[in-house]
Amino acid sequence: MTNQTIHVVARFVALPDKVEKLKAILLGLIEPTRLEAGVIKYELLQNQSDPTDFTFVEEWESEAALDTHLASVRLQVPIAKLEGVILPPA
């Protein structure tokens, strides 16, 4: 069995009047996350045709590394700030 990396695509759509707030929250995640053990790639993209649409493209060394990231306080605090800023998942 070969070691395979874990790929994640995480999409967030801002409420129309909350684009800059969402962008600030998401940008604040980049630098600390890139310092975490097991991260290979962590990029934020903003749709040029629809500025409310943001996507993280991530690559992790293992599922354990991703699980550690998802459980971290460093991630949970900003996630709590998303209520009222993003559209609920469809």
Backbone as numpy.savetxt, mean C-alpha at the origin, in Angstrom:
# Nx Ny Nz CAx CAy CAz Cx Cy Cz
11.11 -27.95 -4.63 10.27 -26.77 -4.63 11.16 -25.53 -4.63
10.85 -24.58 -5.49 11.64 -23.36 -5.56 11.02 -22.28 -4.68
11.87 -21.39 -4.23 11.36 -20.24 -3.48 10.78 -19.24 -4.46
9.53 -18.89 -4.24 8.88 -17.90 -5.09 8.58 -16.67 -4.26
8.77 -15.52 -4.86 8.42 -14.30 -4.16 6.91 -14.10 -4.21
6.43 -13.25 -3.32 5.00 -12.94 -3.23 4.78 -11.57 -3.87
3.83 -11.51 -4.80 3.50 -10.26 -5.47 2.14 -9.78 -4.97
2.04 -8.48 -4.73 0.79 -7.88 -4.25 0.49 -6.66 -5.09
-0.77 -6.52 -5.46 -1.26 -5.30 -6.09 -2.41 -4.82 -5.21
-2.23 -3.65 -4.59 -3.23 -3.11 -3.67 -3.73 -1.79 -4.22
-5.03 -1.72 -4.46 -5.62 -0.53 -5.09 -6.48 0.23 -4.09
-6.35 1.54 -4.13 -7.14 2.44 -3.29 -7.73 3.52 -4.18
-9.02 3.80 -4.00 -9.66 4.87 -4.76 -10.15 5.91 -3.77
-9.64 7.13 -3.92 -9.99 8.22 -3.01 -11.38 8.76 -3.34
-12.05 9.24 -2.31 -13.23 10.06 -2.55 -12.75 11.30 -3.30
-13.57 11.85 -4.19 -13.09 12.94 -5.05 -12.45 14.12 -4.32
-12.95 14.45 -3.14 -12.39 15.60 -2.41 -11.30 15.20 -1.42
-10.85 13.94 -1.48 -9.84 13.44 -0.53 -8.58 12.93 -1.21
-8.37 13.30 -2.46 -7.22 12.79 -3.22 -5.90 13.15 -2.54
-5.71 14.39 -2.17 -4.44 14.81 -1.57 -4.23 14.18 -0.20
-5.30 14.01 0.56 -5.18 13.36 1.87 -4.75 11.91 1.70
-5.39 11.19 0.78 -5.02 9.80 0.54 -3.58 9.72 0.05
-3.22 10.58 -0.87 -1.86 10.57 -1.41 -0.84 10.76 -0.29
-1.10 11.67 0.63 -0.18 11.90 1.75 -0.06 10.67 2.64
-1.18 10.02 2.94 -1.16 8.81 3.77 -0.33 7.73 3.09
-0.59 7.49 1.82 0.09 6.42 1.09 1.58 6.72 0.90
1.91 7.97 0.57 3.33 8.33 0.42 4.09 8.13 1.73
3.42 8.35 2.85 4.05 8.16 4.15 4.40 6.72 4.46
3.83 5.79 3.73 4.12 4.36 3.94 5.38 3.90 3.21
5.77 4.61 2.18 6.80 4.09 1.28 8.15 3.92 1.95
8.71 4.99 2.48 10.07 4.91 3.02 10.19 3.89 4.16
9.32 3.92 5.18 9.48 2.93 6.25 9.28 1.49 5.77
8.36 1.30 4.82 8.12 -0.05 4.33 9.32 -0.57 3.55
9.96 0.29 2.79 11.13 -0.14 2.02 12.30 -0.55 2.92
12.26 -0.17 4.19 13.30 -0.56 5.15 12.99 -1.88 5.85
11.78 -2.41 5.66 11.38 -3.65 6.33 12.12 -4.85 5.75
12.35 -5.82 6.61 12.96 -7.08 6.17 12.02 -7.77 5.20
12.56 -8.26 4.11 11.79 -9.08 3.18 11.15 -8.33 2.03
11.19 -7.00 2.04 10.60 -6.25 0.93 11.59 -6.21 -0.23
11.11 -6.50 -1.42 11.92 -6.42 -2.63 11.51 -5.18 -3.43
10.21 -4.98 -3.57 9.70 -3.83 -4.31 8.46 -3.30 -3.60
8.36 -1.98 -3.50 7.20 -1.33 -2.89 7.03 0.01 -3.59
6.16 0.05 -4.59 5.99 1.24 -5.42 4.54 1.71 -5.40
4.37 3.01 -5.38 3.04 3.60 -5.45 2.86 4.25 -6.81
1.75 3.92 -7.46 1.41 4.50 -8.76 0.11 5.28 -8.63
0.01 6.38 -9.34 -1.24 7.14 -9.40 -1.68 7.19 -10.85
-2.91 6.80 -11.10 -3.47 6.77 -12.45 -3.51 8.19 -13.01
-2.85 8.42 -14.12 -2.81 9.76 -14.72 -4.15 10.16 -15.34
-4.97 9.19 -15.71 -6.29 9.48 -16.27 -7.35 9.68 -15.20
-7.10 9.11 -14.02 -8.04 9.21 -12.90 -7.23 9.41 -11.62
-6.99 10.64 -11.22 -6.12 10.91 -10.07 -6.64 10.39 -8.73
-7.88 9.91 -8.69 -8.39 9.33 -7.44 -7.90 7.90 -7.24
-7.30 7.31 -8.27 -6.95 5.89 -8.31 -5.46 5.68 -8.04
-5.15 5.01 -6.92 -3.77 4.72 -6.52 -3.58 3.21 -6.44
-2.39 2.75 -6.79 -2.08 1.32 -6.73 -0.68 1.11 -6.19
-0.57 0.26 -5.16 0.73 -0.21 -4.70 1.07 -1.47 -5.47
2.30 -1.56 -5.96 2.83 -2.76 -6.58 3.96 -3.22 -5.66
3.80 -4.42 -5.11 4.72 -4.90 -4.09 5.28 -6.26 -4.46
6.49 -6.52 -3.98 7.09 -7.85 -4.08 7.79 -8.12 -2.76
7.53 -9.31 -2.22 8.06 -9.72 -0.92 8.81 -11.03 -1.06
9.84 -11.21 -0.24 10.65 -12.44 -0.28 9.84 -13.67 0.09
8.86 -13.49 0.99 8.10 -14.64 1.47 6.74 -14.19 2.00
5.86 -15.15 2.17 4.57 -14.86 2.77 4.74 -14.39 4.21
5.73 -14.94 4.91 6.00 -14.53 6.29 6.39 -13.05 6.35
7.20 -12.60 5.42 7.60 -11.18 5.39 6.39 -10.29 5.13
5.53 -10.70 4.21 4.31 -9.94 3.95 3.41 -9.93 5.17
3.24 -11.08 5.82 2.40 -11.15 7.01 2.91 -10.23 8.11
4.22 -10.17 8.28 4.81 -9.28 9.28 4.49 -7.83 8.93
4.62 -7.49 7.67 4.29 -6.13 7.21 2.83 -5.81 7.49
1.93 -6.71 7.13 0.50 -6.45 7.28 0.08 -6.32 8.74
0.80 -6.98 9.64 0.47 -6.93 11.07 1.14 -5.77 11.80
2.04 -5.06 11.13 2.83 -4.03 11.81 1.99 -2.81 12.18
2.31 -2.23 13.32 1.66 -1.00 13.76 1.93 0.10 12.74
3.10 0.08 12.16 3.49 1.09 11.16 2.50 1.10 9.98
1.86 -0.02 9.71 0.86 -0.09 8.64 -0.55 0.12 9.19
-0.83 -0.43 10.36 -2.18 -0.37 10.91 -2.64 1.05 11.25
-1.73 1.88 11.72 -2.10 3.26 12.07 -2.57 4.03 10.83
-1.82 4.03 9.73 -2.33 4.72 8.53 -3.61 4.10 7.97
-3.74 2.79 8.04 -4.95 2.14 7.54 -6.17 2.65 8.29
-6.02 2.89 9.59 -7.13 3.41 10.38 -7.56 4.80 9.91
-6.66 5.53 9.27 -6.96 6.88 8.79 -7.69 6.88 7.44
-7.88 5.72 6.84 -8.48 5.65 5.50 -10.00 5.79 5.50
-10.63 5.55 6.65 -12.09 5.66 6.70 -12.51 7.08 6.36
-13.43 7.21 5.46 -13.89 8.51 5.02 -12.99 9.17 3.99
-11.93 8.46 3.58 -10.99 8.98 2.60 -11.06 8.19 1.29
-11.35 6.89 1.40 -11.40 6.02 0.22 -12.81 5.48 0.01
-13.06 5.09 -1.23 -14.30 4.38 -1.53 -14.21 2.98 -0.96
-15.30 2.44 -0.44 -15.25 1.05 0.04 -14.97 0.10 -1.12
-14.32 -1.03 -0.84 -14.06 -2.01 -1.91 -15.36 -2.42 -2.59
-15.29 -2.61 -3.89 -16.49 -2.99 -4.66 -16.83 -4.43 -4.45
